[in-house]
Amino acid sequence: MQILSQSQSHGGTQTVFRHRSAVCDCEMTFGVFLPPQAKAHPVPLLWYLSGLTCTHENAMTKAGLQAHAARYGLALVFPDTSPRGAGVADDDAYDLGQGAGFYVDATQEPWSRHYRMFAYVVHELRALLAEALPLNGSHGITGHSMGGHGALTIALRNPALFRSVSAFAPISNPTRSDWGRRQFSAYLGDDEAAWAGHDASLLLAAHGWPGDILIDQGTADQFLDQLRPEVLAGLIASRRQPATLRLQGGYDHSYAFVASFGEDHVRWHAERLLAA
């Protein structure tokens, strides 16, 4: 891994790395925060998956999670949201192509060569971090919007790999949303049966989750119709799935919303990861 930048932060270190990804067949960049506790012993890791148009940098600089992670002794990783580069397929729309990987492994051309963000997070980057950093093997995952979708679907499909999962304003039912149907059709093809493994509501209905789930959603979110939190809430109730879905009055879809409830989520993950 090549270090692009490194700074002291809250007694720990905030580093930005670049590496050649075999899975995505391009250079990938990600950020890692190591808390001060990592100097003495291995620590749990909390993944933060970002939303549409974001890079590794947005949450790293705007969400304010490092101070909370330092307090509780968690490492943080901020992956990019898609492969990037001159040879990577793209689209003029903001919600398809670079910056909009949707955490799926594309099967359709021209996307299938590079757009394999599910495998990148679950397998390649996880293994790379385990080898290079002082981590104890206990992982939690969270994310915002498209990243909330990614966090939920990746955790629901890999309960043995993640001990805790939460989300901020996730795209909850992408197979029935414009933030999902267009992208899944492009990346995965027109057979909607192939989409089900990337829809948190369908996965929860089919498999549940062995622990509890934390979700925050702003009531003034300008994208509520795309996010469809009511579908996920209904499934939580019908399955009697242990979960807390909080509607936060007046909050929109911005990083101000994420930063406002970031401490709650970091503490929530710490309670589960440190007790493991």
Coordinates of C-alpha atoms in Angstrom, one line a residue:
M1 CA 0.0 0.0 0.0
Q2 CA 1.3 3.4 -0.9
I3 CA 0.8 6.2 1.7
L4 CA -0.6 9.3 0.0
S5 CA -1.0 11.3 3.3
Q6 CA -0.8 10.9 7.0
S7 CA -1.8 13.2 9.9
Q8 CA -2.1 12.9 13.6
S9 CA -5.8 13.0 14.6
H10 CA -7.4 12.7 18.1
G11 CA -4.3 10.9 19.4
G12 CA -4.3 8.5 16.6
T13 CA -3.5 8.7 12.9
Q14 CA -5.5 9.4 9.8
T15 CA -3.9 7.9 6.7
V16 CA -4.9 7.8 3.0
F17 CA -3.6 4.8 1.1
R18 CA -3.6 3.8 -2.6
H19 CA -3.1 0.3 -3.9
R20 CA -3.5 -1.7 -7.1
S21 CA -6.8 -3.7 -6.8
A22 CA -6.8 -7.0 -8.6
V23 CA -10.6 -7.2 -8.1
C24 CA -11.4 -3.8 -9.6
D25 CA -8.4 -3.9 -12.0
C26 CA -7.4 -0.3 -11.2
E27 CA -5.8 1.8 -8.6
M28 CA -8.0 2.2 -5.5
T29 CA -7.8 4.8 -2.7
F30 CA -9.1 4.6 0.8
G31 CA -8.7 6.2 4.2
V32 CA -8.0 4.6 7.5
F33 CA -8.1 6.1 11.0
L34 CA -6.2 4.2 13.7
P35 CA -7.2 5.2 17.3
P36 CA -4.5 5.8 19.9
Q37 CA -5.4 2.3 21.5
A38 CA -4.0 0.7 18.3
K39 CA -0.5 1.6 19.5
A40 CA -0.9 -0.8 22.4
H41 CA -3.0 -3.7 21.0
P42 CA -5.1 -4.7 18.0
V43 CA -8.5 -3.0 17.7
P44 CA -11.9 -3.6 16.1
L45 CA -12.7 -2.1 12.7
L46 CA -15.8 -0.1 11.7
W47 CA -16.3 0.3 8.0
Y48 CA -18.0 3.4 6.7
L49 CA -19.4 3.2 3.1
S50 CA -20.2 6.5 1.5
G51 CA -23.0 7.5 -0.9
L52 CA -23.5 8.7 -4.4
T53 CA -20.8 11.1 -5.9
C54 CA -18.6 10.6 -2.8
T55 CA -14.9 9.5 -2.7
H56 CA -13.1 8.1 0.3
E57 CA -12.6 11.7 1.4
N58 CA -16.1 13.0 2.0
A59 CA -17.0 11.1 5.2
M60 CA -13.3 11.2 6.3
T61 CA -13.4 15.0 6.5
K62 CA -17.1 15.8 7.1
A63 CA -18.6 13.1 9.3
G64 CA -16.5 13.8 12.4
L65 CA -16.3 10.1 13.3
Q66 CA -12.6 10.1 14.3
A67 CA -13.1 11.8 17.7
H68 CA -15.7 9.2 18.7
A69 CA -13.7 6.3 17.3
A70 CA -10.7 7.5 19.3
R71 CA -12.8 7.6 22.5
Y72 CA -14.0 4.1 22.1
G73 CA -11.0 2.5 20.5
L74 CA -12.2 1.6 17.1
A75 CA -10.4 1.8 13.8
L76 CA -12.3 3.3 10.8
V77 CA -11.9 2.6 7.1
F78 CA -13.4 4.8 4.4
P79 CA -13.3 3.0 1.0
D80 CA -14.0 4.8 -2.3
T81 CA -17.5 4.3 -3.8
S82 CA -16.4 2.9 -7.1
P83 CA -13.4 2.2 -9.3
R84 CA -11.9 5.2 -11.0
G85 CA -9.5 6.2 -13.8
A86 CA -9.3 7.0 -17.4
G87 CA -9.8 3.4 -18.5
V88 CA -12.8 2.8 -16.2
A89 CA -16.3 2.9 -17.7
D90 CA -18.4 6.0 -16.7
D91 CA -21.7 7.7 -17.5
D92 CA -22.6 11.4 -17.7
A93 CA -25.3 10.9 -15.0
Y94 CA -24.2 11.4 -11.4
D95 CA -25.9 8.2 -10.2
L96 CA -24.2 5.7 -12.6
G97 CA -20.6 4.9 -13.2
Q98 CA -17.7 6.5 -11.3
G99 CA -18.8 7.6 -7.9
A100 CA -21.9 5.3 -8.1
G101 CA -20.7 1.7 -7.7
F102 CA -23.7 0.6 -5.6
Y103 CA -21.6 -2.0 -3.9
V104 CA -22.4 -4.7 -6.5
D105 CA -20.3 -6.9 -8.7
A106 CA -21.3 -6.0 -12.2
T107 CA -22.0 -8.7 -14.7
Q108 CA -22.8 -6.6 -17.8
E109 CA -20.4 -4.8 -20.2
P110 CA -18.8 -2.3 -20.0
W111 CA -19.1 -2.3 -16.2
S112 CA -18.1 -5.9 -15.4
R113 CA -14.3 -5.4 -15.9
H114 CA -14.0 -2.9 -13.0
Y115 CA -17.2 -2.5 -11.1
R116 CA -16.8 -5.2 -8.4
M117 CA -17.3 -3.2 -5.2
F118 CA -19.0 -6.0 -3.3
A119 CA -16.0 -8.3 -3.7
Y120 CA -13.6 -5.5 -3.1
V121 CA -15.1 -4.7 0.3
V122 CA -15.9 -8.2 1.4
H123 CA -12.8 -9.9 0.3
E124 CA -9.9 -7.9 -1.2
L125 CA -9.8 -4.8 1.0
R126 CA -10.7 -6.8 4.1
A127 CA -7.8 -9.1 3.6
L128 CA -5.4 -6.3 2.8
L129 CA -6.3 -4.4 6.0
A130 CA -6.1 -7.6 8.1
E131 CA -2.5 -8.2 6.9
A132 CA -1.3 -4.6 7.2
L133 CA -3.0 -3.1 10.3
P134 CA -3.3 -3.9 14.0
L135 CA -6.9 -5.2 13.8
N136 CA -8.4 -7.9 16.1
G137 CA -10.7 -9.4 13.5
S138 CA -14.0 -7.9 14.9
H139 CA -15.7 -5.9 12.2
G140 CA -18.8 -3.6 12.1
I141 CA -20.2 -1.8 9.1
T142 CA -22.2 1.4 8.5
G143 CA -22.8 3.8 5.7
H144 CA -24.9 6.7 4.3
S145 CA -27.5 6.6 1.5
M146 CA -26.0 4.4 -1.2
G147 CA -23.4 3.4 1.4
G148 CA -26.2 2.6 3.9
H149 CA -27.6 0.3 1.2
G150 CA -24.1 -1.2 0.8
A151 CA -23.6 -1.6 4.6
L152 CA -27.0 -3.4 5.1
T153 CA -26.7 -5.7 2.1
I154 CA -23.1 -6.6 2.7
A155 CA -23.8 -7.4 6.4
L156 CA -27.0 -9.3 5.7
R157 CA -25.2 -11.5 3.2
N158 CA -22.2 -12.0 5.4
P159 CA -23.3 -12.3 9.0
A160 CA -20.2 -14.4 9.9
L161 CA -17.9 -11.5 8.8
F162 CA -19.7 -8.5 10.5
R163 CA -20.7 -8.4 14.1
S164 CA -22.7 -5.2 13.9
V165 CA -24.5 -3.1 11.2
S166 CA -26.1 0.3 11.1
A167 CA -27.0 2.8 8.5
F168 CA -27.8 6.5 7.9
A169 CA -30.7 7.2 5.5
P170 CA -30.1 4.0 3.5
I171 CA -31.5 3.2 0.1
S172 CA -33.7 0.6 1.7
N173 CA -35.6 -1.0 -1.3
P174 CA -33.6 -0.3 -4.4
T175 CA -35.4 -2.8 -6.6
R176 CA -38.4 -0.5 -6.3
S177 CA -36.6 2.9 -6.5
D178 CA -35.1 5.0 -9.2
W179 CA -31.9 4.8 -7.1
G180 CA -31.5 1.1 -7.8
R181 CA -33.6 0.0 -10.8
R182 CA -31.6 2.0 -13.4
Q183 CA -28.2 1.0 -11.8
F184 CA -29.1 -2.6 -11.3
S185 CA -30.3 -2.9 -14.9
A186 CA -27.0 -1.4 -16.1
Y187 CA -24.7 -3.4 -13.8
L188 CA -26.6 -6.7 -13.4
G189 CA -28.9 -6.9 -16.4
D190 CA -32.6 -6.9 -16.8
D191 CA -33.4 -10.2 -14.9
E192 CA -34.7 -8.7 -11.7
A193 CA -34.1 -12.0 -9.9
A194 CA -30.4 -11.1 -10.0
W195 CA -31.2 -7.9 -8.1
A196 CA -32.7 -9.4 -5.0
G197 CA -29.3 -10.1 -3.4
H198 CA -28.6 -6.3 -3.3
D199 CA -31.9 -5.1 -1.8
A200 CA -31.8 -4.8 2.0
S201 CA -35.6 -5.2 2.4
L202 CA -35.7 -8.4 0.4
L203 CA -32.6 -9.8 2.2
L204 CA -34.1 -9.0 5.6
A205 CA -37.3 -10.6 4.6
A206 CA -35.5 -13.7 3.4
H207 CA -32.8 -14.1 6.0
G208 CA -33.2 -11.7 8.9
W209 CA -30.1 -10.7 10.9
P210 CA -28.8 -12.5 14.0
G211 CA -28.2 -9.3 16.0
D212 CA -29.9 -5.9 16.2
I213 CA -29.8 -3.1 13.7
L214 CA -29.6 0.7 14.1
I215 CA -31.0 3.0 11.4
D216 CA -31.4 6.8 11.5
Q217 CA -33.5 8.6 8.9
G218 CA -34.2 12.4 8.7
T219 CA -37.8 13.4 8.2
A220 CA -36.8 16.4 6.1
D221 CA -34.7 14.2 3.8
Q222 CA -35.2 15.4 0.2
F223 CA -34.8 11.9 -1.1
L224 CA -37.3 10.0 1.1
D225 CA -39.3 8.7 -1.9
Q226 CA -36.1 7.1 -3.3
L227 CA -34.9 5.7 0.1
R228 CA -38.2 4.0 1.0
P229 CA -37.6 3.6 4.7
E230 CA -41.2 2.6 5.3
V231 CA -40.6 -0.7 3.5
L232 CA -37.7 -1.6 5.7
A233 CA -39.7 -0.5 8.8
G234 CA -42.6 -2.7 7.8
L235 CA -40.3 -5.7 7.4
I236 CA -38.6 -5.1 10.7
A237 CA -42.1 -5.1 12.3
S238 CA -43.4 -8.1 10.5
R239 CA -40.3 -10.3 11.1
R240 CA -40.0 -9.0 14.7
Q241 CA -36.4 -8.2 13.8
P242 CA -34.5 -6.6 16.7
A243 CA -33.8 -3.1 15.4
T244 CA -34.1 0.6 16.2
L245 CA -35.2 2.8 13.3
R246 CA -35.3 6.4 14.4
L247 CA -37.0 9.2 12.4
Q248 CA -35.1 12.3 13.2
G249 CA -37.3 15.4 12.9
G250 CA -36.1 18.1 10.6
Y251 CA -32.9 16.5 9.4
D252 CA -32.1 16.3 5.7
H253 CA -29.8 14.0 3.7
S254 CA -26.5 16.0 4.2
Y255 CA -23.4 15.2 6.2
A256 CA -24.7 17.5 8.8
F257 CA -27.2 14.8 9.5
V258 CA -24.5 12.1 9.6
A259 CA -22.3 14.2 11.9
S260 CA -25.2 14.8 14.3
F261 CA -25.8 11.1 15.0
G262 CA -22.3 9.8 14.3
E263 CA -21.4 9.4 17.9
D264 CA -24.5 7.4 18.6
H265 CA -23.5 5.0 15.8
V266 CA -19.8 4.7 16.8
R267 CA -20.8 4.0 20.4
W268 CA -23.4 1.5 19.3
H269 CA -20.9 -0.4 17.3
A270 CA -18.3 -0.2 20.1
E271 CA -20.6 -1.8 22.6
R272 CA -21.1 -4.8 20.2
L273 CA -17.5 -5.0 18.9
L274 CA -15.7 -4.6 22.1
A275 CA -18.0 -7.1 23.9
A276 CA -17.3 -9.7 21.2

